[in-house]
Coordinates of C-alpha atoms and ligand atoms in Angstrom, one line a residue:
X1 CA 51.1 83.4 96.7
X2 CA 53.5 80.7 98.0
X3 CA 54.5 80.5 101.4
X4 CA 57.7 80.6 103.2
X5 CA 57.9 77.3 104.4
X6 CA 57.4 75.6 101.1
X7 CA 60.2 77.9 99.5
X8 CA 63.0 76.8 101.6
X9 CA 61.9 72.9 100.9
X10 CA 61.7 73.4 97.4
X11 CA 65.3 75.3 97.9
X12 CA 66.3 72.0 99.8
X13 CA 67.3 73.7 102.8
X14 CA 67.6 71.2 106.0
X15 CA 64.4 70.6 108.3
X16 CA 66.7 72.3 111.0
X17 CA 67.6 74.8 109.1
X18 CA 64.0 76.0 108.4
X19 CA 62.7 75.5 112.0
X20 CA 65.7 77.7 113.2
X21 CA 64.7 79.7 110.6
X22 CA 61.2 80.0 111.8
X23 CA 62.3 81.3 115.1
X24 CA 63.9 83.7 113.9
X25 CA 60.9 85.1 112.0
X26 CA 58.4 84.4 115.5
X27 CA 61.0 86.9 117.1
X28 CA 60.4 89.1 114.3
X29 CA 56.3 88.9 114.2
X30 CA 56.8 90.0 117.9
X31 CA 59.2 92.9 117.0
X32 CA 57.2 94.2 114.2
X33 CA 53.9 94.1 116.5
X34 CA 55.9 96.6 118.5
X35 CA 57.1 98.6 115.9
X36 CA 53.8 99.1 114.3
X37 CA 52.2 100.5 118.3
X38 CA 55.0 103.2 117.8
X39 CA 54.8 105.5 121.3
X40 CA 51.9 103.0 122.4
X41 CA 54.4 100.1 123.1
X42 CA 56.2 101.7 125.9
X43 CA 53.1 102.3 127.6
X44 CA 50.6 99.2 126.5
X45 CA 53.0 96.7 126.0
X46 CA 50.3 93.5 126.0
X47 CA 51.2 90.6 124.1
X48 CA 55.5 90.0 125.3
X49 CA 54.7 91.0 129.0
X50 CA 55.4 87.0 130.1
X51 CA 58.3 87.0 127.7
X52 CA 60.1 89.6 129.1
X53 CA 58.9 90.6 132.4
X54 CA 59.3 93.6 133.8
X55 CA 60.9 95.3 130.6
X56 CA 57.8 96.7 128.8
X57 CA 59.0 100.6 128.8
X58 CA 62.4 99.9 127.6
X59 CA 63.4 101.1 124.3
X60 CA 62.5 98.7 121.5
X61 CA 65.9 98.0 120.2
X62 CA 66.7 96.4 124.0
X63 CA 63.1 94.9 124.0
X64 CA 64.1 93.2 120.3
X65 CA 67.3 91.9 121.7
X66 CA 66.0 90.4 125.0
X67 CA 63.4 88.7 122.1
X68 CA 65.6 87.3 120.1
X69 CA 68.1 86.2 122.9
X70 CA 65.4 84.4 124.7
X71 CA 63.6 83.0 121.6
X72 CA 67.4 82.1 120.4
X73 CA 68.0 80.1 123.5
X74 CA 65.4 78.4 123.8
X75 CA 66.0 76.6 120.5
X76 CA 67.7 73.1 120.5
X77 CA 69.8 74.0 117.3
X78 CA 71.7 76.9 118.6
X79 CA 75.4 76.7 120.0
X80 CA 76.5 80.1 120.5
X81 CA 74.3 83.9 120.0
X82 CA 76.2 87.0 119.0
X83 CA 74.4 90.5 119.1
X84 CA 75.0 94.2 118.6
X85 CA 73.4 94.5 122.1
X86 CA 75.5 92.2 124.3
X87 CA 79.4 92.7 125.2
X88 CA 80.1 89.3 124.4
X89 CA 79.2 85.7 122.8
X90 CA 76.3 84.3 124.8
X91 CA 76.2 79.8 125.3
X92 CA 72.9 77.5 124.3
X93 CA 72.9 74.3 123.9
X94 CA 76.3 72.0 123.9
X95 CA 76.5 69.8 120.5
X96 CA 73.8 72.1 118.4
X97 CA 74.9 72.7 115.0
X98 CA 74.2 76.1 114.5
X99 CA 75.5 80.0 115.8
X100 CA 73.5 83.0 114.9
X101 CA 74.5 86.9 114.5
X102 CA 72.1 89.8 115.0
X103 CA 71.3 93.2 114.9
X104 CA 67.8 93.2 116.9
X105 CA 67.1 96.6 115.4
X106 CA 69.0 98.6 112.8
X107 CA 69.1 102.1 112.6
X108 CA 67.7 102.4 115.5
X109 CA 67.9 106.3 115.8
X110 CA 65.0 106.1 112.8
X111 CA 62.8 104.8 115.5
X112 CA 61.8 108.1 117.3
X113 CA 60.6 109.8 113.6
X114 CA 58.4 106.8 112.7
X115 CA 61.1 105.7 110.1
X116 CA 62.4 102.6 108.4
X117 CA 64.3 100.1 110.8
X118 CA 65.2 96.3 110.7
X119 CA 66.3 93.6 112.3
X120 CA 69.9 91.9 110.6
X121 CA 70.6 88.0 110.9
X122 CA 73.3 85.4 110.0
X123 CA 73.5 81.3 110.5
X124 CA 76.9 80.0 110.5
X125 CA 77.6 76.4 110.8
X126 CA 78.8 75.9 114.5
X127 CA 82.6 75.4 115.0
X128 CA 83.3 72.0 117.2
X129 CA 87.0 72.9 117.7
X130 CA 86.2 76.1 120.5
X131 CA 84.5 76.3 123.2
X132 CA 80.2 77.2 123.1
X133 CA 80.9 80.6 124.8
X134 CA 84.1 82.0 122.7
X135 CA 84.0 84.6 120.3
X136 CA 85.5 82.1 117.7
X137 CA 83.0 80.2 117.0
X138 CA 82.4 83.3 115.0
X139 CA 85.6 83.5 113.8
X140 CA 84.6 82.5 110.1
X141 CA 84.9 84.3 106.8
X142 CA 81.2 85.5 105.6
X143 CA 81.4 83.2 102.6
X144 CA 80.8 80.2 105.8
X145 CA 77.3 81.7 106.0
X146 CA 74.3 79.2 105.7
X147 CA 71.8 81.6 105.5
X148 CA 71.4 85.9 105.6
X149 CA 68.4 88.6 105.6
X150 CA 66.5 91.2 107.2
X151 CA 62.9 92.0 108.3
X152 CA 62.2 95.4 107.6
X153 CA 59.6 97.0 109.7
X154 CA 58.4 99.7 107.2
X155 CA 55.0 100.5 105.3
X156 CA 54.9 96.5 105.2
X157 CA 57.0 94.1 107.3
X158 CA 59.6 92.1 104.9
X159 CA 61.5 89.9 104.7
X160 CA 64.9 89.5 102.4
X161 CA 66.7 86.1 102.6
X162 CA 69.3 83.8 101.4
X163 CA 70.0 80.3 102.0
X164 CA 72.6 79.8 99.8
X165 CA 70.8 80.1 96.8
X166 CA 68.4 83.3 95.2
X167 CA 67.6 86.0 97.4
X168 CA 64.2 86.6 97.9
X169 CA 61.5 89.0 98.9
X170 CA 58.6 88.2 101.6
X171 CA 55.9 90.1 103.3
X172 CA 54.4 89.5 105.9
X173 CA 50.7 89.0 105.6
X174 CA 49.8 91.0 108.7
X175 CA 45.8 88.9 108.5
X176 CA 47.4 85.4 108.8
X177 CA 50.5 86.0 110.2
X178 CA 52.8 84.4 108.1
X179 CA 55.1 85.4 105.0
X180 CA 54.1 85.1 101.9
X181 CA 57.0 85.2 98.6
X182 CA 56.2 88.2 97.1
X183 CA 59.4 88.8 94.3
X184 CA 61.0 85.3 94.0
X185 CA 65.1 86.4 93.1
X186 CA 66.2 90.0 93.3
X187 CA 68.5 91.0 91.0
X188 CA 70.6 94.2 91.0
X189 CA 71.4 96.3 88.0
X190 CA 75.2 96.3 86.7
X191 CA 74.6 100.0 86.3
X192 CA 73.4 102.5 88.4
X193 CA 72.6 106.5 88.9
X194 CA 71.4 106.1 92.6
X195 CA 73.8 106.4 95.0
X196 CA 73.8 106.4 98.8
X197 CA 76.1 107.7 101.2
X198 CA 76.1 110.3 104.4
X199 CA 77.3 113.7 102.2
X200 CA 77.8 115.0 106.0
X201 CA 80.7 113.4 106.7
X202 CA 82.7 114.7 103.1
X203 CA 85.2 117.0 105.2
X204 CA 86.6 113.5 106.9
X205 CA 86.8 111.1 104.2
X206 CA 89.9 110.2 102.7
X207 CA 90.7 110.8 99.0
X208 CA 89.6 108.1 97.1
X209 CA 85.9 108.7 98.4
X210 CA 85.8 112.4 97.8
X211 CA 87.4 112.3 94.3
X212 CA 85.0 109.4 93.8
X213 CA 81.6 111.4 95.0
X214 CA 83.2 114.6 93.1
X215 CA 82.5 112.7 89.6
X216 CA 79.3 111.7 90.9
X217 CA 78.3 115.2 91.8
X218 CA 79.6 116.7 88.0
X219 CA 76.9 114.7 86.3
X220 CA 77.0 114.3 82.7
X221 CA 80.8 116.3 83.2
X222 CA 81.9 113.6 85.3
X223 CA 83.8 110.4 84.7
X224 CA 80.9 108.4 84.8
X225 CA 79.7 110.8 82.5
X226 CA 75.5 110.5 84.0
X227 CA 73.8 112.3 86.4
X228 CA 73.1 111.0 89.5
X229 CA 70.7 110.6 92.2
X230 CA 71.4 109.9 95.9
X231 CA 69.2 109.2 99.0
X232 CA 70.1 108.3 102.5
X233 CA 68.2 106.3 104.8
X234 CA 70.1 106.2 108.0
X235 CA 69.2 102.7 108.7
X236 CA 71.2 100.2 106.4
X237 CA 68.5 98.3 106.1
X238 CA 66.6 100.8 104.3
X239 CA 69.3 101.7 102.4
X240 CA 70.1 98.4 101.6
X241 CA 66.3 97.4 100.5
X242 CA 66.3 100.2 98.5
X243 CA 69.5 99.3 96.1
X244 CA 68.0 95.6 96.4
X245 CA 65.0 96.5 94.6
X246 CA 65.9 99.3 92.4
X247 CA 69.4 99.1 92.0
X248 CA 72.3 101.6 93.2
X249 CA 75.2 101.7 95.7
X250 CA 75.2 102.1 99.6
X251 CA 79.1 103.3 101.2
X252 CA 79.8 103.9 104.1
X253 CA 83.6 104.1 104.1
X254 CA 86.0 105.1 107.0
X255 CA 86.9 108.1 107.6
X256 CA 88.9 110.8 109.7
X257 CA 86.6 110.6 112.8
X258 CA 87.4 109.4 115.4
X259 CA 86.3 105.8 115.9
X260 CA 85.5 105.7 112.7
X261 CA 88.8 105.1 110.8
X262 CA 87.6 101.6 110.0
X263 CA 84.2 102.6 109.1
X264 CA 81.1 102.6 111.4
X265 CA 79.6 99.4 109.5
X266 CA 80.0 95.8 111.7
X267 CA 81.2 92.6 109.6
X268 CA 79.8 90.5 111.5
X269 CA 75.9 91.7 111.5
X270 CA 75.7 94.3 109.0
X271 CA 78.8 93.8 106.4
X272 CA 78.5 90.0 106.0
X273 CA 74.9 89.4 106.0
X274 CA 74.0 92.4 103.7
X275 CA 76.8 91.3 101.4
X276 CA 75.6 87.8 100.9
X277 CA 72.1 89.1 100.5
X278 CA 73.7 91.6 97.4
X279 CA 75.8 88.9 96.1
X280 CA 73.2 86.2 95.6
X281 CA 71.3 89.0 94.2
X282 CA 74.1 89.4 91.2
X283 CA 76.1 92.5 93.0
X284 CA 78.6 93.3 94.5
X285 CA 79.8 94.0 98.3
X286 CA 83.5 95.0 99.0
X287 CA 85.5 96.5 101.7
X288 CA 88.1 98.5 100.2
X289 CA 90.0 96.2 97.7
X290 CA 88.7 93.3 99.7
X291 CA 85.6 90.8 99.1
X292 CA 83.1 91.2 102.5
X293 CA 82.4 88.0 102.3
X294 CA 86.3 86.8 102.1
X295 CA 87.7 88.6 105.1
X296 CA 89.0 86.4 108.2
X297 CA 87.2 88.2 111.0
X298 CA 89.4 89.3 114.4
X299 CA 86.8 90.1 116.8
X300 CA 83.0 90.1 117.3
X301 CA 81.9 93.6 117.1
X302 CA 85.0 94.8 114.3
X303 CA 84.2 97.5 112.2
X304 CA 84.7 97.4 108.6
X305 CA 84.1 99.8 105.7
X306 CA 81.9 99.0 103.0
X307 CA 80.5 99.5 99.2
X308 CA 77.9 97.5 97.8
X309 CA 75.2 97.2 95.5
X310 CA 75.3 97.4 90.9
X311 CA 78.5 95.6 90.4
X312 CA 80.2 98.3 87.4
X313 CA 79.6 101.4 90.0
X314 CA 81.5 99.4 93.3
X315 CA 84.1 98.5 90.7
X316 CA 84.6 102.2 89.5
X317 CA 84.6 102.9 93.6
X318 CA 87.4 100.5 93.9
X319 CA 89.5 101.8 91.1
X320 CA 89.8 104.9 93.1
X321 CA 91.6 103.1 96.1
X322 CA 94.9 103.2 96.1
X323 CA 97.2 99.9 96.5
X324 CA 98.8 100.0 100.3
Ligands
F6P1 O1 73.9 100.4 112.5 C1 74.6 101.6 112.1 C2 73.7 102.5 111.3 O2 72.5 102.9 112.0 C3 73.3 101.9 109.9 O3 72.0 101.3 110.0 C4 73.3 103.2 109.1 O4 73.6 102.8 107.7 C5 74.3 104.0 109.7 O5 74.5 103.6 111.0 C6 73.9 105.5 109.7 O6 75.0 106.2 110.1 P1 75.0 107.8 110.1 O7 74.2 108.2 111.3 O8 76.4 108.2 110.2 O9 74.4 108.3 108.9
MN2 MN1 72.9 98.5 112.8

């Protein structure tokens, strides 16, 4: 099986490029360790106890951020960090070419049932026209991205990435330690019967989502005239690895809720990174009429709705919005 590193040189991605790269994926060897002592980590954390003194018993999601913020850091190519976890933009190095987004641990209420959850990363090239510590260095469209993926910690650790080119499938070989290509381009179905969305929330939606799910829900009835399945993940991650590997579509639109009128999904972690991944994969990603990867982002933690996954299914989705 061929390794990671030899991938990205054969995909001619940039000797920086693939040691920031590789940080990334030593934060994540750490994480997953964690993940996999479950209650035990709180209690026996071992191996990160000089990494991040003091902060053994705290909850893995802050124990992956502090991780990946230090490791981050520490590396000469990064400019500027964003996370889920931190209020705002944190400073590295002056002159480094490279920012970096992250969601340390997604769908992190999964982690208390033993369930599937991920960390979410994104590589932009690093803007020399702002300062190191303002939120505008990551004020760039998605389509800027150098690279997207995820580890998920689940049955196996993997890893889903794109550098521009295919997106591919890794798992970590938990013996040696590193990851080894396991499916070498992902492609997503045109067509699907699988969908994915929280049914819990139908009473808020707007319109054009319930009328949409309605069809789905009237089978061979319904406009799309097939039945359909659905799962639901609660961890986009999950969700997302799913319809990367077996096809279907993942919404989570906005909705009547308070807070959530622009969705609960965040472009610049979740939205943009997943919707390179599906994109390179042949699908689709779209946030109401719009392209993820096209819209000009206003701030670091914005909210954005989104449909993504077999590219006929999000189009029939959009057909249901209405022009504003
Ligand atoms: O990060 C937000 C998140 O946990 C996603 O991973 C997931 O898709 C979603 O929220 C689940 O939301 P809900 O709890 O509303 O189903
Ligand atoms: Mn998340």
């Amino acid at each position: 099986m061929k390794r990671l590193i030899p991938t990205l040189k054969q995909d001619n991605v940039s000797v920086e490029l693939i040691m920031l790269i590789r940080t990334i994926l030593a934060a994540s060897k750490e994480i997953s360790f964690r993940v996999s002592q479950g209650a035990l980590a709180g209690i026996l954390g071992s191996t990160l106890d000089e990494n991040i003194q003091g902060e053994v018993q705290k909850k893995l999601d802050v124990v992956a951020n502090q991780l990946l913020k230090d490791m981050l850091l520490d590396d000469d190519s990064v400019r500027t960090i964003a996370s889920e976890e931190e209020d705002n933009v944190v400073a590295g190095h002056a002159n480094a070419p490279f920012i970096v987004a992250f969601d340390p641990l997604d769908g992190s209420s999964n982690i208390d049932i033993n369930g599937q959850i991920g960390t979410i990363f994104t590589i932009y090239p690093a803007r020399n026209d702002v300062s190191d510590d303002s939120d505008l260095q990551f004020s760039q469209p998605g389509k800027n991205q150098l690279c997207s993926g995820y580890i998920l910690y689940g049955a196996a650790t993997m890893l889903v990435m794109t550098t521009g080119g295919p997106t591919r499938c890794y798992t970590l070989d938990q013996t040696h330690g590193g990851y080894l290509l396991t499916t070498d381009e992902l492609q997503i179905d045109q067509d699907t019967q699988e969908f994915a969305i929280n049914m819990a929330n139908t009473y808020s939606w707007y319109s054009p989502t319930q009328l949409y799910i309605q069809q789905l829900l009237l089978g061979l009835a319904g406009d799309r005239e097939k039945v359909f399945n659905m799962r639901w993940n609660a961890a986009m991650v999950g969700d997302v690895h799913r319809v990367l590997t077996r096809g279907g579509i993942f919404l989570y639109p906005e909705d009547k809720r308070t807070g959530m009128q622009a969705g609960k999904l965040r472009l610049l972690y979740e939205a943009n990174p997943m919707a390179l991944l599906v994109e390179n994969a042949g699908g689709k990603a779209y946030s109401g009429k719009m392209r993820i990867l096209d819209i000009q982002p206003e701030y670091i933690h914005q909210r954005v709705p989104v449909v993504l996954g077999a590219k006929n299914e999000v189009a029939a989705y959009c057909s249901y919005l209405v022009d504003v």
